[in-house]
Amino acid sequence: MGEARANPQARERGMQQKATGICLIAPPVSRENRPLPLALLCLGGVLAERGINCQILDFNLDVRQNHELAGERFFDYARMSILATGCRLFGITSLCANYPLALRLAALIKAAVPGSIVVFGGPQASSVYEQTLRKFPVVDMIVVGEGEETLCELLDALDSGDDLHAIKGLAFRTDDDVIFTGPRPLIEEMDSFPFPAYGLVRIEDYLEDDLSDYLEIEAGRGCPFKCSFCSTSRMWKRQFRAKSPERLLDEMRFLNEGYGITRFGFVHDNLTVNPKYLKDLCETFIANGSPFQWSSSASLNTMKPEILDRMRASGCNGIFIGIETGSADVQRKIEKRLHLDKAEQVVRHAHQLGIRVDAAFIMGFPEEKRNDLDQTIRLALKLRKAGVERVFFNLLAPLAGTSLYHKYSQRMVLTPDESSLGTLPFGFDDVVPMIRDHPELFSSFYRIPNPALEDIPLAQFSDFMDEMIDWFTVAYENLLEVAGTMGMGPVDIFKRWLDWSGMQWKGMEDMDGSQVFNSFPDFLEDFKEGLSARQNKVSNKQNPAALEASI
C-alpha cells in the first residue's frame, strides 16, 4: 500500500458529475425475497440532507419481480436502466453472495458510460478492498466501513478537485498503487442520521402479499462479540450502537402514516445484547402506548423471563436467535459461548407469551466432529418441540476478514452450489472462472474440508434435517429414541436414508425438500421393520411401537 497522492482527474470528473448526481445500485442476490435496500436508503437520506441528487436501482427487486431477467437478458436490462439514469457516478453496495455480480455490473457501467466513476461499498467490499482494487480496474474507489460521511466527503472532493487522501475510510487506486486513507471513526450518535430516503423507492413493491403491513427498519449497528466465523465485528469494530427508542417510534409512525405499516422488523446485528438499552426501549414503547408490533435478532444469553415479559408488553412478536451449534465444545472453539442449557427455557417462555422464535444453526465448522453434529440436531429438535417456529440449517461459509478465514484460507475448496452465503439468482456458469481465480475475494463460495465429516454430504444432510425438524418432528423424535437403543444417532439415520434412497451425492440440486418429504414415511416404515428385526435378535425388551403411532 502506498502513500496517498493527488487525483488529477478528480476535478474534471467531479464537474461532469455535479449536474447528474449519483446512482446507488443494489445487485441481485436472491429471487426468494425482496428486502428493502436499507443501506442505500440510509445513504440516500444523508445525501438528500446535503442537497445531493440521488437515484436507486434495486436490481434485486427487479429479478424478484421478473423471473425472465436472467443471464444476458438481465445485463441488457441493467445496461438500459443504468443509461436511463443519466449519471456518471455510481455507487454499488455489496454482500459476499452478490460480489461476482457487483463486479460484472461495474464492468458493464465502464463499458456503457465512458468516463464514469464506480465506487464500491458494503461489508464485502470493505473486507477485500485492496484485493479488489488490485485485481479489478473497473472499480475506482471503495468506501471502507461506515459510508455516510465518507461518501459525502468523496462527492465534495470530486466536485472541487481536492485530493482524496484527507478522506478517512476511502481506498482508491493511483499510479498502479492502492491507497487506503485509514479507518474512519464510527458515528456514535445514530439519531444524528436523517430518516432513510424512503421516497427513492416504491415501498409498496417491498410488501409481500401476506405481510402487507410489515417492513424492516434499521435499529442500529454492531455487535460486541467476536465469533470466529462472523464478519460483523470487522465492519462495525465490535461497537454496539442503536437509535434511541424515541427515534425508532418516530420512524415507525412515519411509515405507518405513509404506508400503513404496523409490524416492523428491527435490523440490527444484535439488538438485545445491551440490557439497559433493551429495557429503555420496552419501557418507552409501553409508556407511549405504541400500537406497533416488532421483531429483532436476539442473544440467547440476555433472554431472561422478565425481559421477555417486557418485550412482549412493548409489542415484540418475534425474535431470531443464532445458536449455530448444539455442541458446547464447538461453541467454545468458535468463540460463541452461548448458555445452551438455557435455550429450551427461553424458547418455551417466549412461545407461551406469543413471541415467535426462529433459530439458526451452522454445519461444517472445521473443528466439528460427528458427535457435535448429532448434538446440534438433538438441540434443534428439542427447541422445535419447545416452540421454535422455524429451524434453519446453514452451511459454514469462510467469510473474508474473519479469524476463521485467516486460519483456514489455504485449505478452502470451491463448492459454489453448496454454499448458504454464496448463492446467485441465476446460476454460476458465467462467474465460476472469476470465483475460482480469486478465492480471496469470493471465499463464501468455498468450504473448509473437515476430515471428520468428509463422508457426510452436509448440503444434503442440511436439507434432510430441515424436513425432519419442520414436518416430521414427532416421528423423527421417536425414530431417534428407538435408534438410540442400538447406538445410532442423527448422522447414522441420515446415512441409512441415503443408502435406502439410492441417491448419488452430486449437489444440492439433486435433492429437494419435496423428495425427502414424500419418501420419508416409506423409509420410516422400512427402517422400523429393520430395527425391529435387529432388536428381536438382541433383546426382547425394546419395542419400536411408538414409531407406528407417529406415522
Coordinates of N, CA and C in Angstrom, one line a residue, residues 294-447:
W294 N -43.2 -5.5 16.8 CA -41.8 -5.5 16.3 C -41.1 -6.8 16.5
S295 N -40.1 -7.1 15.8 CA -39.3 -8.3 15.9 C -37.8 -7.9 15.7
S296 N -36.9 -8.8 16.2 CA -35.5 -8.5 16.1 C -34.7 -9.7 16.3
S297 N -33.4 -9.6 16.0 CA -32.4 -10.6 16.4 C -32.3 -10.6 17.9
A298 N -31.9 -11.7 18.5 CA -31.8 -11.7 20.0 C -30.6 -12.6 20.4
S299 N -30.0 -12.2 21.5 CA -28.9 -13.0 22.1 C -29.5 -13.9 23.1
L300 N -29.2 -15.2 23.0 CA -29.7 -16.2 23.9 C -29.3 -15.9 25.3
N301 N -28.1 -15.4 25.5 CA -27.6 -15.2 26.9 C -28.2 -14.0 27.6
T302 N -28.9 -13.1 26.9 CA -29.6 -12.0 27.5 C -31.1 -12.2 27.7
M303 N -31.6 -13.3 27.1 CA -33.0 -13.5 27.2 C -33.4 -14.2 28.5
K304 N -34.0 -13.4 29.4 CA -34.5 -13.9 30.7 C -36.0 -13.7 30.7
P305 N -36.7 -14.5 31.5 CA -38.2 -14.4 31.5 C -38.7 -13.0 31.7
E306 N -38.1 -12.3 32.7 CA -38.7 -10.9 32.9 C -38.4 -10.0 31.8
I307 N -37.3 -10.2 31.1 CA -37.0 -9.4 29.9 C -38.0 -9.7 28.8
L308 N -38.2 -11.0 28.5 CA -39.2 -11.4 27.5 C -40.6 -10.9 27.8
D309 N -40.9 -10.8 29.1 CA -42.2 -10.3 29.5 C -42.4 -8.9 29.1
R310 N -41.4 -8.0 29.3 CA -41.4 -6.6 29.0 C -41.4 -6.5 27.4
M311 N -40.6 -7.3 26.8 CA -40.6 -7.2 25.3 C -41.9 -7.5 24.7
R312 N -42.6 -8.5 25.2 CA -44.0 -8.8 24.7 C -44.9 -7.6 25.0
A313 N -44.8 -7.1 26.2 CA -45.7 -6.0 26.6 C -45.5 -4.8 25.7
S314 N -44.3 -4.6 25.2 CA -44.0 -3.5 24.3 C -44.3 -3.7 22.9
G315 N -44.8 -4.9 22.5 CA -45.1 -5.1 21.2 C -44.3 -6.2 20.4
C316 N -43.3 -6.7 21.1 CA -42.4 -7.7 20.4 C -43.3 -9.0 20.1
N317 N -43.2 -9.4 18.8 CA -43.9 -10.6 18.4 C -43.0 -11.6 17.8
G318 N -41.7 -11.3 17.8 CA -40.8 -12.3 17.2 C -39.3 -12.0 17.5
I319 N -38.5 -13.1 17.7 CA -37.1 -13.0 17.8 C -36.4 -14.1 17.0
F320 N -35.2 -13.7 16.6 CA -34.4 -14.7 15.8 C -33.1 -14.9 16.5
I321 N -32.8 -16.1 16.9 CA -31.7 -16.5 17.7 C -30.7 -17.3 16.8
G322 N -29.5 -16.8 16.7 CA -28.4 -17.6 16.1 C -27.7 -18.5 17.1
I323 N -28.0 -19.7 17.1 CA -27.4 -20.6 18.1 C -26.1 -21.3 17.5
E324 N -26.2 -21.6 16.2 CA -25.0 -22.1 15.5 C -24.7 -23.6 15.7
T325 N -24.5 -24.0 17.0 CA -24.2 -25.4 17.2 C -24.7 -25.8 18.6
G326 N -25.1 -27.1 18.7 CA -25.6 -27.6 19.9 C -24.5 -28.2 20.8
S327 N -23.2 -28.1 20.3 CA -22.1 -28.6 21.0 C -21.4 -27.5 21.8
A328 N -21.3 -27.8 23.1 CA -20.6 -26.8 24.0 C -19.1 -26.7 23.6
D329 N -18.5 -27.8 23.1 CA -17.1 -27.7 22.7 C -16.9 -26.9 21.5
V330 N -17.8 -27.0 20.5 CA -17.7 -26.2 19.3 C -18.0 -24.7 19.6
Q331 N -19.0 -24.5 20.5 CA -19.3 -23.2 21.0 C -18.1 -22.4 21.4
R332 N -17.3 -23.1 22.2 CA -16.1 -22.5 22.8 C -15.1 -22.3 21.7
K333 N -14.9 -23.2 20.7 CA -13.9 -23.1 19.7 C -14.2 -21.9 18.7
I334 N -15.5 -21.7 18.5 CA -15.9 -20.6 17.6 C -16.1 -19.3 18.3
E335 N -15.8 -19.3 19.6 CA -15.9 -18.1 20.5 C -17.3 -17.5 20.5
K336 N -18.3 -18.4 20.6 CA -19.7 -18.0 20.7 C -20.2 -18.1 22.2
R337 N -19.9 -19.2 22.8 CA -20.1 -19.4 24.2 C -21.5 -19.1 24.7
L338 N -22.5 -19.6 24.0 CA -23.9 -19.4 24.5 C -24.2 -20.4 25.6
H339 N -25.2 -20.0 26.4 CA -25.6 -20.9 27.5 C -26.7 -21.8 27.0
L340 N -26.2 -22.9 26.4 CA -27.1 -23.8 25.7 C -28.1 -24.4 26.7
D341 N -27.8 -24.5 27.9 CA -28.7 -25.1 28.9 C -29.9 -24.2 29.1
K342 N -29.9 -23.0 28.7 CA -31.0 -22.0 28.9 C -31.9 -22.0 27.7
A343 N -31.5 -22.6 26.6 CA -32.2 -22.4 25.3 C -33.6 -22.9 25.4
E344 N -33.8 -24.0 25.9 CA -35.2 -24.6 25.9 C -36.1 -23.7 26.8
Q345 N -35.6 -23.3 27.9 CA -36.4 -22.4 28.8 C -36.8 -21.1 28.1
V346 N -35.8 -20.5 27.5 CA -36.1 -19.2 26.8 C -37.1 -19.4 25.7
V347 N -37.0 -20.4 24.9 CA -37.9 -20.7 23.8 C -39.3 -21.0 24.3
R348 N -39.4 -21.8 25.3 CA -40.7 -22.2 25.9 C -41.4 -21.0 26.5
H349 N -40.7 -20.1 27.2 CA -41.3 -18.9 27.8 C -41.8 -18.0 26.7
A350 N -40.9 -17.7 25.7 CA -41.3 -16.8 24.6 C -42.5 -17.4 23.8
H351 N -42.6 -18.6 23.6 CA -43.7 -19.3 22.9 C -45.0 -19.1 23.7
Q352 N -44.9 -19.3 25.0 CA -46.1 -19.1 25.9 C -46.6 -17.7 25.9
L353 N -45.7 -16.7 25.7 CA -46.0 -15.3 25.6 C -46.6 -14.9 24.3
G354 N -46.5 -15.7 23.3 CA -46.9 -15.4 21.9 C -45.8 -14.8 21.1
I355 N -44.6 -14.9 21.5 CA -43.5 -14.4 20.7 C -43.0 -15.5 19.8
R356 N -43.0 -15.3 18.5 CA -42.5 -16.3 17.6 C -40.9 -16.3 17.7
V357 N -40.4 -17.6 17.7 CA -39.0 -17.8 17.8 C -38.5 -18.5 16.6
D358 N -37.5 -18.0 15.9 CA -36.8 -18.7 14.9 C -35.4 -18.9 15.3
A359 N -34.8 -20.1 15.0 CA -33.4 -20.4 15.4 C -32.6 -20.9 14.3
A360 N -31.3 -20.5 14.2 CA -30.5 -20.9 13.1 C -29.2 -21.6 13.6
F361 N -28.8 -22.6 12.9 CA -27.6 -23.4 13.2 C -26.7 -23.4 11.9
I362 N -25.5 -23.7 12.2 CA -24.4 -23.8 11.1 C -23.8 -25.1 11.2
M363 N -23.6 -25.7 10.0 CA -22.9 -27.0 9.9 C -21.6 -26.9 9.1
G364 N -20.6 -27.6 9.5 CA -19.4 -27.6 8.7 C -18.2 -26.9 9.3
F365 N -18.3 -26.6 10.6 CA -17.1 -26.0 11.2 C -15.9 -26.9 11.2
P366 N -14.7 -26.4 10.9 CA -13.6 -27.3 10.8 C -13.2 -28.1 12.0
E367 N -13.7 -27.6 13.2 CA -13.5 -28.2 14.5 C -14.5 -29.3 14.8
E368 N -15.5 -29.4 14.0 CA -16.7 -30.2 14.3 C -16.5 -31.6 14.0
K369 N -17.0 -32.4 14.9 CA -17.0 -33.9 14.8 C -18.4 -34.4 14.6
R370 N -18.4 -35.7 14.3 CA -19.7 -36.3 14.1 C -20.7 -36.2 15.3
N371 N -20.1 -36.4 16.5 CA -20.9 -36.3 17.7 C -21.4 -34.8 17.9
D372 N -20.6 -33.8 17.4 CA -21.1 -32.4 17.5 C -22.3 -32.2 16.7
L373 N -22.3 -32.8 15.4 CA -23.5 -32.7 14.6 C -24.7 -33.3 15.2
D374 N -24.5 -34.5 15.8 CA -25.6 -35.1 16.5 C -26.2 -34.2 17.6
Q375 N -25.3 -33.6 18.4 CA -25.8 -32.7 19.4 C -26.5 -31.5 18.9
T376 N -26.1 -31.0 17.7 CA -26.8 -29.9 17.1 C -28.2 -30.3 16.7
I377 N -28.3 -31.5 16.1 CA -29.7 -31.9 15.7 C -30.6 -32.2 16.9
R378 N -30.0 -32.8 17.9 CA -30.8 -33.0 19.1 C -31.3 -31.7 19.8
L379 N -30.5 -30.7 19.8 CA -30.9 -29.4 20.4 C -31.9 -28.8 19.5
A380 N -31.7 -28.8 18.2 CA -32.7 -28.2 17.2 C -34.1 -28.9 17.4
L381 N -34.1 -30.2 17.6 CA -35.3 -30.9 17.8 C -36.0 -30.6 19.1
K382 N -35.2 -30.4 20.1 CA -35.7 -30.1 21.4 C -36.3 -28.7 21.4
L383 N -35.7 -27.7 20.7 CA -36.2 -26.4 20.6 C -37.4 -26.3 19.7
R384 N -37.5 -27.1 18.7 CA -38.7 -27.1 17.9 C -39.9 -27.6 18.7
K385 N -39.7 -28.6 19.5 CA -40.8 -29.1 20.4 C -41.1 -28.1 21.5
A386 N -40.2 -27.2 21.9 CA -40.4 -26.2 22.9 C -41.2 -25.0 22.3
G387 N -41.2 -24.9 21.0 CA -42.0 -23.8 20.4 C -41.3 -23.0 19.3
V388 N -40.1 -23.4 18.9 CA -39.5 -22.7 17.8 C -40.3 -22.9 16.5
E389 N -40.6 -21.8 15.8 CA -41.4 -21.9 14.6 C -40.7 -22.4 13.5
R390 N -39.5 -21.9 13.2 CA -38.7 -22.4 12.1 C -37.2 -22.6 12.6
V391 N -36.7 -23.7 12.2 CA -35.2 -24.0 12.4 C -34.5 -23.9 11.1
F392 N -33.5 -23.2 11.0 CA -32.7 -23.0 9.8 C -31.3 -23.6 10.0
F393 N -31.0 -24.5 9.0 CA -29.6 -25.1 9.0 C -28.9 -24.5 7.8
N394 N -27.8 -23.9 8.1 CA -26.9 -23.3 7.1 C -25.6 -24.0 7.1
L395 N -24.9 -23.9 5.9 CA -23.6 -24.4 5.8 C -22.6 -23.3 6.0
L396 N -21.5 -23.7 6.7 CA -20.5 -22.7 7.0 C -19.9 -22.1 5.8
A397 N -19.7 -20.7 5.8 CA -19.0 -20.0 4.7 C -17.9 -19.3 5.3
P398 N -16.7 -19.5 4.9 CA -15.5 -18.8 5.4 C -15.4 -17.4 4.9
L399 N -16.0 -16.4 5.7 CA -16.1 -15.1 5.2 C -14.8 -14.3 5.3
A400 N -14.5 -13.5 4.3 CA -13.3 -12.7 4.3 C -13.1 -11.9 5.5
G401 N -12.0 -11.8 6.0 CA -11.7 -10.9 7.2 C -11.9 -11.5 8.5
T402 N -12.6 -12.7 8.6 CA -12.8 -13.3 9.9 C -11.6 -14.1 10.3
S403 N -11.5 -14.4 11.6 CA -10.4 -15.2 12.1 C -10.5 -16.6 11.6
L404 N -11.7 -17.1 11.3 CA -11.8 -18.5 10.8 C -11.2 -18.5 9.4
Y405 N -11.4 -17.4 8.6 CA -10.9 -17.3 7.2 C -9.4 -17.3 7.3
H406 N -8.8 -16.4 8.1 CA -7.4 -16.3 8.2 C -6.7 -17.6 8.6
K407 N -7.4 -18.4 9.4 CA -6.8 -19.6 9.9 C -6.8 -20.7 8.8
Y408 N -7.9 -20.7 8.0 CA -8.1 -21.9 7.1 C -8.1 -21.5 5.6
S409 N -7.8 -20.3 5.3 CA -7.9 -19.9 3.9 C -7.1 -20.8 2.9
Q410 N -6.0 -21.3 3.3 CA -5.2 -22.1 2.4 C -5.8 -23.5 2.2
R411 N -6.8 -23.9 3.0 CA -7.4 -25.2 2.8 C -8.8 -25.1 2.1
M412 N -9.2 -24.0 1.7 CA -10.6 -23.8 1.1 C -10.7 -24.6 -0.2
V413 N -11.9 -25.2 -0.4 CA -12.2 -25.9 -1.6 C -13.5 -25.3 -2.3
L414 N -13.4 -25.0 -3.6 CA -14.5 -24.4 -4.3 C -15.7 -25.3 -4.3
T415 N -16.9 -24.9 -3.8 CA -18.1 -25.6 -3.9 C -19.3 -24.6 -4.0
P416 N -19.4 -23.9 -5.2 CA -20.3 -22.8 -5.3 C -21.8 -23.2 -5.1
D417 N -22.1 -24.4 -5.5 CA -23.5 -24.8 -5.4 C -23.9 -25.4 -4.0
E418 N -23.0 -25.4 -3.1 CA -23.3 -25.9 -1.7 C -23.3 -24.8 -0.7
S419 N -22.9 -23.6 -1.0 CA -22.8 -22.5 0.0 C -24.2 -21.9 0.3
S420 N -24.3 -21.7 1.6 CA -25.5 -21.0 2.1 C -25.4 -19.4 1.9
L421 N -24.2 -18.9 1.8 CA -23.9 -17.5 1.7 C -23.3 -17.1 0.4
G422 N -23.3 -18.1 -0.5 CA -22.7 -17.8 -1.9 C -23.7 -18.2 -2.9
T423 N -24.9 -17.7 -2.9 CA -25.9 -18.1 -3.8 C -26.1 -17.0 -4.8
L424 N -26.5 -17.3 -6.0 CA -26.7 -16.3 -7.1 C -28.1 -16.6 -7.7
P425 N -28.8 -15.5 -8.1 CA -30.2 -15.7 -8.5 C -30.4 -16.5 -9.8
F426 N -29.3 -16.4 -10.7 CA -29.5 -17.2 -11.9 C -28.2 -17.9 -12.3
G427 N -27.7 -18.7 -11.3 CA -26.7 -19.7 -11.6 C -25.3 -19.2 -11.6
F428 N -24.3 -20.1 -11.8 CA -22.9 -19.8 -11.6 C -22.1 -19.9 -12.8
D429 N -22.7 -20.3 -13.9 CA -21.9 -20.7 -15.1 C -21.0 -19.5 -15.6
D430 N -21.5 -18.3 -15.5 CA -20.7 -17.1 -16.0 C -19.7 -16.6 -15.1
V431 N -19.8 -17.0 -13.8 CA -18.9 -16.4 -12.8 C -18.0 -17.4 -12.1
V432 N -18.1 -18.7 -12.4 CA -17.3 -19.7 -11.8 C -15.8 -19.4 -12.1
P433 N -15.4 -19.1 -13.3 CA -14.0 -18.8 -13.5 C -13.5 -17.7 -12.7
M434 N -14.2 -16.6 -12.5 CA -13.8 -15.5 -11.7 C -13.7 -15.9 -10.2
I435 N -14.7 -16.7 -9.8 CA -14.6 -17.2 -8.4 C -13.4 -18.1 -8.1
R436 N -13.1 -18.9 -9.1 CA -12.0 -19.9 -9.0 C -10.7 -19.1 -9.0
D437 N -10.6 -18.1 -9.8 CA -9.3 -17.4 -9.9 C -9.0 -16.5 -8.7
H438 N -10.1 -16.1 -8.0 CA -9.9 -15.1 -6.9 C -10.5 -15.6 -5.6
P439 N -10.1 -16.7 -5.0 CA -10.7 -17.2 -3.8 C -10.7 -16.2 -2.6
E440 N -9.7 -15.3 -2.6 CA -9.6 -14.3 -1.6 C -10.8 -13.3 -1.6
L441 N -11.3 -13.2 -2.8 CA -12.5 -12.2 -3.0 C -13.8 -12.9 -2.8
F442 N -13.9 -14.2 -3.1 CA -15.2 -14.9 -3.1 C -15.1 -16.1 -2.2
S443 N -14.6 -16.0 -1.0 CA -14.4 -17.1 -0.1 C -15.8 -17.7 0.3
S444 N -16.9 -17.0 0.3 CA -18.1 -17.5 0.7 C -18.7 -18.6 -0.2
F445 N -18.0 -18.7 -1.4 CA -18.4 -19.8 -2.3 C -17.6 -21.1 -2.1
Y446 N -16.7 -21.0 -1.1 CA -15.8 -22.2 -0.8 C -16.3 -22.8 0.5
R447 N -15.7 -24.0 0.8 CA -15.9 -24.6 2.1 C -14.5 -25.0 2.6

